[in-house]
Tab-separated table of C-alpha atoms in Angstrom:
chain	number	residue	atom	x	y	z
N	29	MET	CA	5.242	2.075	-36.685
N	30	SER	CA	7.241	0.761	-33.667
N	31	ILE	CA	5.839	1.596	-30.282
N	32	LYS	CA	8.744	3.136	-28.203
N	33	ILE	CA	8.590	2.617	-24.406
N	34	LEU	CA	10.572	4.445	-21.812
N	35	HIS	CA	11.299	2.456	-18.650
N	36	ILE	CA	12.314	4.844	-15.866
N	37	ASP	CA	12.435	2.264	-13.036
N	38	SER	CA	13.947	-1.165	-12.881
N	39	ASN	CA	11.488	-4.124	-12.870
N	40	HIS	CA	11.443	-7.857	-13.116
N	41	PRO	CA	13.170	-8.890	-16.278
N	42	ILE	CA	10.147	-10.562	-17.814
N	43	LEU	CA	8.571	-7.132	-18.394
N	44	TRP	CA	11.298	-6.051	-20.806
N	45	GLN	CA	11.729	-9.507	-22.437
N	46	GLN	CA	8.026	-10.045	-23.187
N	47	LEU	CA	7.512	-6.442	-24.469
N	48	GLU	CA	10.434	-6.890	-26.768
N	49	GLU	CA	9.214	-10.326	-27.960
N	50	ALA	CA	5.906	-8.619	-28.692
N	51	GLY	CA	7.500	-6.145	-30.939
N	52	PHE	CA	7.836	-3.104	-28.639
N	53	GLU	CA	10.964	-0.927	-28.744
N	54	ASN	CA	12.290	-0.645	-25.158
N	55	HIS	CA	14.565	2.187	-23.719
N	56	THR	CA	15.686	2.727	-20.238
N	57	ASP	CA	16.729	5.870	-18.212
N	58	PHE	CA	16.887	5.146	-14.512
N	59	LYS	CA	19.028	8.168	-13.526
N	60	SER	CA	17.840	11.422	-15.261
N	61	SER	CA	15.912	13.932	-13.441
N	62	LYS	CA	12.246	14.632	-14.214
N	63	GLU	CA	13.176	17.747	-16.219
N	64	GLU	CA	15.605	15.681	-18.376
N	65	ILE	CA	12.951	13.024	-18.988
N	66	GLU	CA	10.486	15.657	-19.840
N	67	ALA	CA	12.978	16.995	-22.535
N	68	LYS	CA	12.875	13.846	-24.533
N	69	ILE	CA	9.457	12.227	-23.572
N	70	GLN	CA	7.824	13.494	-26.685
N	71	ASP	CA	9.865	10.601	-28.576
N	72	TYR	CA	8.003	7.976	-26.675
N	73	ASN	CA	4.662	6.371	-26.918
N	74	GLY	CA	4.641	4.640	-23.531
N	75	ILE	CA	6.259	5.086	-20.169
N	76	VAL	CA	6.703	2.417	-17.401
N	77	ILE	CA	7.100	3.758	-13.838
N	78	ARG	CA	7.108	2.802	-10.297
N	79	SER	CA	7.447	5.823	-7.911
N	80	ARG	CA	10.395	7.937	-9.043
N	81	PHE	CA	8.473	11.268	-9.626
N	82	LYS	CA	5.009	12.613	-10.149
N	83	ILE	CA	3.544	12.589	-13.773
N	84	ASP	CA	1.873	16.067	-13.524
N	85	LYS	CA	0.490	18.413	-16.032
N	86	THR	CA	3.840	19.809	-16.973
N	87	PHE	CA	5.091	16.332	-17.853
N	88	LEU	CA	2.041	15.360	-19.737
N	89	ASP	CA	2.046	18.573	-21.867
N	90	LYS	CA	5.519	17.678	-22.974
N	91	ALA	CA	4.542	14.058	-23.715
N	92	THR	CA	2.868	14.831	-26.957
N	93	ASN	CA	3.015	11.305	-28.381
N	94	LEU	CA	2.291	9.306	-25.183
N	95	GLN	CA	-0.361	6.570	-25.556
N	96	PHE	CA	-0.116	4.904	-22.175
N	97	ILE	CA	1.398	5.154	-18.697
N	98	ALA	CA	2.039	1.827	-16.861
N	99	ARG	CA	2.676	1.875	-13.200
N	100	VAL	CA	4.136	-1.337	-11.827
N	101	GLY	CA	2.167	-1.213	-8.544
N	102	ALA	CA	-1.312	-0.873	-7.179
N	103	GLY	CA	-2.077	2.891	-7.122
N	104	LEU	CA	-1.998	5.776	-9.620
N	105	GLU	CA	-1.841	8.665	-7.122
N	106	SER	CA	1.369	9.861	-8.520
N	107	ILE	CA	-0.214	10.527	-11.916
N	108	ASP	CA	-2.595	13.458	-12.667
N	109	CYS	CA	-5.057	10.842	-14.010
N	110	ASP	CA	-7.848	13.246	-14.870
N	111	TYR	CA	-5.564	15.309	-17.076
N	112	ALA	CA	-4.028	12.311	-18.721
N	113	GLU	CA	-7.437	10.945	-19.628
N	114	THR	CA	-8.209	14.270	-21.393
N	115	LYS	CA	-5.259	13.568	-23.637
N	116	GLY	CA	-6.536	10.049	-24.323
N	117	ILE	CA	-3.633	8.321	-22.454
N	118	HIS	CA	-4.409	4.809	-21.231
N	119	LEU	CA	-3.620	4.490	-17.634
N	120	ILE	CA	-2.359	1.022	-16.358
N	121	ALA	CA	-1.736	-0.289	-12.935
N	122	ALA	CA	-1.439	-3.753	-11.469
N	123	PRO	CA	-3.269	-4.087	-8.105
N	124	GLU	CA	-3.967	-7.673	-8.858
N	125	GLY	CA	-0.350	-8.335	-9.068
N	126	ASN	CA	0.474	-7.875	-5.288
N	127	ARG	CA	-2.879	-8.403	-3.642
N	128	ASN	CA	-2.045	-11.852	-2.359
N	129	ALA	CA	1.184	-10.594	-0.892
N	130	VAL	CA	-0.452	-7.666	0.924
N	131	ALA	CA	-3.228	-9.978	2.293
N	132	GLU	CA	-0.623	-12.582	3.636
N	133	HIS	CA	1.473	-9.690	5.232
N	134	SER	CA	-1.681	-8.188	6.859
N	135	LEU	CA	-2.555	-11.465	8.380
N	136	GLY	CA	0.969	-12.074	9.587
N	137	VAL	CA	0.927	-8.711	11.202
N	138	ILE	CA	-2.304	-9.448	13.088
N	139	LEU	CA	-1.060	-12.856	14.366
N	140	SER	CA	2.205	-11.256	15.501
N	141	LEU	CA	0.494	-8.466	17.346
N	142	PHE	CA	-1.973	-10.778	19.017
N	143	ASN	CA	0.495	-13.239	20.242
N	144	ASN	CA	3.352	-10.693	20.985
N	145	LEU	CA	5.693	-12.511	18.690
N	146	ASN	CA	7.855	-9.421	18.085
N	147	GLN	CA	8.173	-8.545	21.862
N	148	ALA	CA	8.661	-12.196	22.865
N	149	ASN	CA	11.284	-12.918	20.449
N	150	ALA	CA	13.299	-9.899	21.473
N	151	GLU	CA	12.969	-10.768	25.160
N	152	ILE	CA	14.056	-14.355	24.650
N	153	LYS	CA	17.145	-13.069	22.759
N	154	ALA	CA	17.898	-10.722	25.622
N	155	GLY	CA	17.793	-13.661	28.074
N	156	HIS	CA	14.309	-13.103	29.526
N	157	TRP	CA	11.736	-15.827	29.845
N	158	ASN	CA	8.395	-13.886	30.381
N	159	ARG	CA	5.320	-16.033	29.763
N	160	GLU	CA	2.373	-14.277	31.567
N	161	SER	CA	3.471	-10.751	30.085
N	162	ASN	CA	3.225	-12.365	26.691
N	163	ARG	CA	-0.080	-14.072	27.006
N	164	GLY	CA	-1.773	-13.598	23.587
N	165	HIS	CA	-5.233	-13.185	22.011
N	166	GLU	CA	-7.007	-15.368	19.477
N	167	LEU	CA	-8.491	-14.128	16.203
N	168	ASP	CA	-11.343	-16.726	16.625
N	169	GLY	CA	-14.500	-14.834	17.659
N	170	LYS	CA	-13.125	-11.453	16.885
N	171	THR	CA	-14.515	-9.071	14.343
N	172	VAL	CA	-12.237	-7.765	11.657
N	173	GLY	CA	-13.303	-4.603	9.939
N	174	ILE	CA	-11.829	-3.769	6.521
N	175	ILE	CA	-12.005	-0.360	5.005
N	176	GLY	CA	-11.561	-0.483	1.213
N	177	TYR	CA	-12.891	-3.595	-0.533
N	178	GLY	CA	-10.932	-3.593	-3.700
N	179	ASN	CA	-8.186	-6.046	-4.760
N	180	MET	CA	-6.377	-5.906	-1.418
N	181	GLY	CA	-9.361	-5.802	0.912
N	182	LYS	CA	-11.016	-8.820	-0.980
N	183	ALA	CA	-7.886	-10.911	-0.899
N	184	PHE	CA	-7.310	-10.244	2.932
N	185	ALA	CA	-11.028	-11.179	3.599
N	186	LYS	CA	-10.342	-14.422	1.687
N	187	LYS	CA	-7.247	-15.146	3.875
N	188	LEU	CA	-9.408	-14.794	7.084
N	189	ARG	CA	-11.979	-17.407	6.172
N	190	GLY	CA	-10.369	-20.097	8.302
N	191	PHE	CA	-10.309	-18.176	11.463
N	192	GLU	CA	-13.841	-18.200	12.564
N	193	ALA	CA	-13.888	-14.413	12.730
N	194	GLU	CA	-16.699	-12.097	11.669
N	195	VAL	CA	-15.490	-10.000	8.606
N	196	LEU	CA	-17.085	-6.750	7.892
N	197	PHE	CA	-16.192	-4.190	5.396
N	198	TYR	CA	-16.988	-0.581	4.495
N	199	ASP	CA	-16.551	0.790	0.941
N	200	ILE	CA	-17.810	3.895	-1.067
N	201	LEU	CA	-19.024	1.576	-3.685
N	202	GLU	CA	-22.437	-0.248	-2.971
N	203	ASN	CA	-23.422	-3.842	-3.112
N	204	ILE	CA	-19.848	-5.425	-3.502
N	205	GLY	CA	-20.109	-7.904	-0.667
N	206	ASP	CA	-19.208	-11.430	-1.257
N	207	GLU	CA	-18.987	-14.826	0.614
N	208	ASN	CA	-15.815	-13.663	2.527
N	209	ALA	CA	-17.114	-10.471	4.032
N	210	ARG	CA	-20.345	-8.486	4.835
N	211	GLN	CA	-20.772	-4.969	3.712
N	212	VAL	CA	-21.807	-2.481	6.451
N	213	SER	CA	-21.945	1.243	7.075
N	214	LEU	CA	-18.974	2.886	8.538
N	215	GLN	CA	-20.763	3.417	11.809
N	216	GLU	CA	-21.628	-0.339	12.085
N	217	LEU	CA	-17.969	-1.243	11.448
N	218	GLN	CA	-16.816	1.264	14.158
N	219	GLN	CA	-19.385	-0.196	16.542
N	220	LYS	CA	-18.270	-3.870	16.168
N	221	ALA	CA	-14.732	-4.110	14.944
N	222	ASP	CA	-12.008	-5.421	17.193
N	223	VAL	CA	-9.392	-5.164	14.372
N	224	LEU	CA	-9.333	-2.393	11.654
N	225	SER	CA	-7.366	-3.004	8.442
N	226	LEU	CA	-6.970	-0.232	5.872
N	227	HIS	CA	-6.781	-0.985	2.131
N	228	LEU	CA	-7.441	2.229	0.644
N	229	PRO	CA	-5.783	4.484	-1.986
N	230	TRP	CA	-4.498	8.010	-0.964
N	231	THR	CA	-7.083	10.517	-2.193
N	232	PRO	CA	-8.349	13.880	-0.984
N	233	GLU	CA	-11.220	11.910	0.655
N	234	THR	CA	-8.879	9.345	2.502
N	235	ASP	CA	-6.127	11.838	3.473
N	236	LYS	CA	-5.795	11.951	7.259
N	237	MET	CA	-8.971	9.967	7.525
N	238	VAL	CA	-7.973	8.108	10.526
N	239	ASN	CA	-7.802	11.013	12.939
N	240	ALA	CA	-8.974	11.504	16.654
N	241	ASP	CA	-12.604	11.781	15.822
N	242	PHE	CA	-12.493	8.674	13.574
N	243	ILE	CA	-10.709	6.527	16.332
N	244	ASN	CA	-12.862	7.746	18.945
N	245	ALA	CA	-15.884	6.737	17.081
N	246	PHE	CA	-15.038	3.114	17.680
N	247	SER	CA	-17.145	1.580	20.464
N	248	LYS	CA	-14.329	-0.826	21.688
N	249	PRO	CA	-10.555	-0.818	22.021
N	250	PHE	CA	-9.171	-2.087	18.742
N	251	TRP	CA	-6.006	-3.056	16.881
N	252	ILE	CA	-5.290	-1.295	13.593
N	253	ILE	CA	-3.271	-2.619	10.577
N	254	ASN	CA	-2.287	-0.194	7.732
N	255	THR	CA	-0.855	-1.562	4.513
N	256	SER	CA	-2.413	1.058	2.369
N	257	ARG	CA	-0.924	4.558	2.405
N	258	GLY	CA	0.748	6.376	5.302
N	259	LYS	CA	-0.994	9.724	4.995
N	260	ASN	CA	-4.345	8.026	5.614
N	261	ILE	CA	-3.503	8.104	9.281
N	262	VAL	CA	-2.661	11.096	11.499
N	263	THR	CA	0.182	9.431	13.479
N	264	ALA	CA	0.073	11.920	16.411
N	265	ASP	CA	-3.655	11.000	16.787
N	266	LEU	CA	-2.975	7.368	16.594
N	267	VAL	CA	-0.209	7.652	19.210
N	268	GLU	CA	-2.606	9.489	21.576
N	269	ALA	CA	-5.115	6.759	21.186
N	270	MET	CA	-2.383	4.083	21.933
N	271	LYS	CA	-1.423	5.905	25.132
N	272	SER	CA	-5.105	5.873	26.215
N	273	GLU	CA	-5.389	2.138	25.247
N	274	LYS	CA	-8.201	2.953	22.792
N	275	VAL	CA	-5.831	1.478	20.238
N	276	LEU	CA	-4.369	-1.730	21.522
N	277	GLY	CA	-1.699	-2.280	18.936
N	278	ALA	CA	-0.607	-1.160	15.454
N	279	GLY	CA	0.836	-2.723	12.526
N	280	LEU	CA	2.173	-0.133	10.008
N	281	ASP	CA	3.753	-0.927	6.777
N	282	VAL	CA	3.493	2.546	5.611
N	283	LEU	CA	4.060	5.785	7.501
N	284	GLU	CA	2.876	9.421	7.226
N	285	TYR	CA	6.504	10.474	7.095
N	286	GLU	CA	7.560	8.200	4.129
N	287	LYS	CA	8.427	10.977	1.744
N	288	LEU	CA	10.905	12.418	4.229
N	289	SER	CA	14.515	11.231	4.242
N	290	PHE	CA	14.715	8.356	6.780
N	291	GLU	CA	18.430	8.985	7.001
N	292	THR	CA	17.644	12.086	9.080
N	293	LEU	CA	14.313	10.738	10.455
N	294	PHE	CA	16.137	8.269	12.630
N	295	GLN	CA	18.318	11.012	14.222
N	296	ASP	CA	16.697	11.868	17.505
N	297	LYS	CA	16.874	15.653	16.965
N	298	ASN	CA	14.804	15.384	13.800
N	299	THR	CA	12.582	12.482	14.572
N	300	PRO	CA	8.843	13.661	15.131
N	301	GLU	CA	7.722	12.828	18.587
N	302	ALA	CA	5.005	10.555	17.480
N	303	PHE	CA	7.437	8.456	15.498
N	304	GLN	CA	9.720	8.141	18.349
N	305	TYR	CA	6.734	6.576	20.345
N	306	LEU	CA	6.154	4.006	17.534
N	307	LEU	CA	9.828	3.008	17.567
N	308	GLN	CA	9.832	2.399	21.298
N	309	ALA	CA	6.325	0.758	21.798
N	310	ASN	CA	6.242	-2.997	22.143
N	311	ASN	CA	2.721	-3.264	20.826
N	312	VAL	CA	3.652	-1.626	17.380
N	313	LEU	CA	5.082	-3.538	14.463
N	314	LEU	CA	6.721	-1.474	11.795
N	315	THR	CA	7.815	-2.703	8.364
N	316	PRO	CA	9.313	-0.618	5.462
N	317	HIS	CA	6.613	-0.606	2.862
N	318	ILE	CA	6.954	-4.302	2.102
N	319	ALA	CA	3.483	-5.702	2.286
N	320	GLY	CA	3.334	-6.194	-1.450
N	321	TRP	CA	7.005	-6.618	-1.963
N	322	THR	CA	7.579	-10.373	-2.336
N	323	PHE	CA	9.634	-12.274	-4.823
N	324	GLU	CA	6.352	-13.615	-6.196
N	325	SER	CA	4.625	-10.358	-6.497
N	326	HIS	CA	7.791	-8.800	-8.175
N	327	GLU	CA	7.165	-11.210	-11.052
N	328	ARG	CA	3.374	-11.140	-10.881
N	329	LEU	CA	3.232	-7.310	-11.039
N	330	ALA	CA	5.587	-7.338	-14.189
N	331	GLN	CA	3.425	-9.990	-15.900
N	332	VAL	CA	0.127	-8.004	-15.239
N	333	ILE	CA	1.634	-4.875	-16.755
N	334	VAL	CA	2.928	-6.699	-19.801
N	335	ASP	CA	-0.531	-8.188	-20.309
N	336	LYS	CA	-2.234	-4.867	-19.986
N	337	ILE	CA	0.024	-3.042	-22.387
N	338	LYS	CA	-0.290	-5.752	-24.986
N	339	ALA	CA	-4.055	-5.575	-24.584
N	340	VAL	CA	-4.113	-1.897	-25.374
N	341	TYR	CA	-2.495	-2.749	-28.751
N	342	ASN	CA	-4.234	-6.205	-29.058
N	343	LYS	CA	-0.914	-7.945	-29.464
C-alpha cells in the first residue's frame, strides 16, 4: 500500500524528491484552513508541517489513518504529543538539523553585544566617530551559563571552546555534562554567570520562567541571549532589569509577542511599552526568529526529516 503524505508547508525540495524516490506518495496543500485540512486528513498516512497551525485533539481525532507527524524544526510544542502518542502516531522533529546554525547565531550575538558592533556601525553611518563610548568587553575569562543542554545548548557550548570562558549549564536531566560544559545547579549558575543563554523548549514549566524573581537571583549583572522561545521571558520584567542595569544587554531572536501581528505591533499606539523600550535600546539586538534559519540548515532540516520518515518504514 502506498504511504500518502500531506505537506502543508513548503520546505527544501530534497524533502519531496527523496520521499518520492523512496516510494512515498506526496501531496501539497499550502493554503487551506485547518478546518479544510481536517476534512480530508483521514486520507493521509503522514503529514509534514512547520508552524501553520496546532495539531490538536480535534485534528487528531479526524486523522484516523495518520501514522506519523513530521515537523521540519526543532520543537513539537504545536502538537498535542501525549494525545498523538495514545493513537500510536510517530512524532518526528529535527533539532539536530539547525543546531549548528543556532550555535553560530548565539555566538555572533554575544560578540556583537560585547563589542557594541550594532551601535558603533549605526553611529559611523550617521557620521559619528565615538571610540570611548564603544569600548567593548572580552569573552575571555567570563562565565557563560546555558539553560537547556539538548541539541542547541550542546552545539553552543562546543562553539565556545576557543574563548577561554568557563561554560556552565543547567538542565532538568541529570549527568549529561561533557568536555564542553560543566553541569551545575540553577543556583550555582545564577551565582556565577556573566552571560545567560536560553536553549529551552516552550513548556508549562518554562513558560515565563525568566521573570523578575529569576533575574534578581543572579549575583552579578549579566547579558542574556534568547534563541529558544519568546514566551520563556517576561519582557516587561526583562526591561525593568535593563533599566536598573541588572541586565547589561540582550540578544533576542524570539519575542513574547511573536504570535501577534507585527504589522500592527510596529504601530506606536499598539506597541507594548516594553517592546518600545527594546526597539530603542542600544544594548539590545533583535532578530526575526532567524537563529536556525540559514541556507545550510534549510537543507539539513529537510534531510533529517526524510531520514527519520524512511526509518519509520525501514526504507
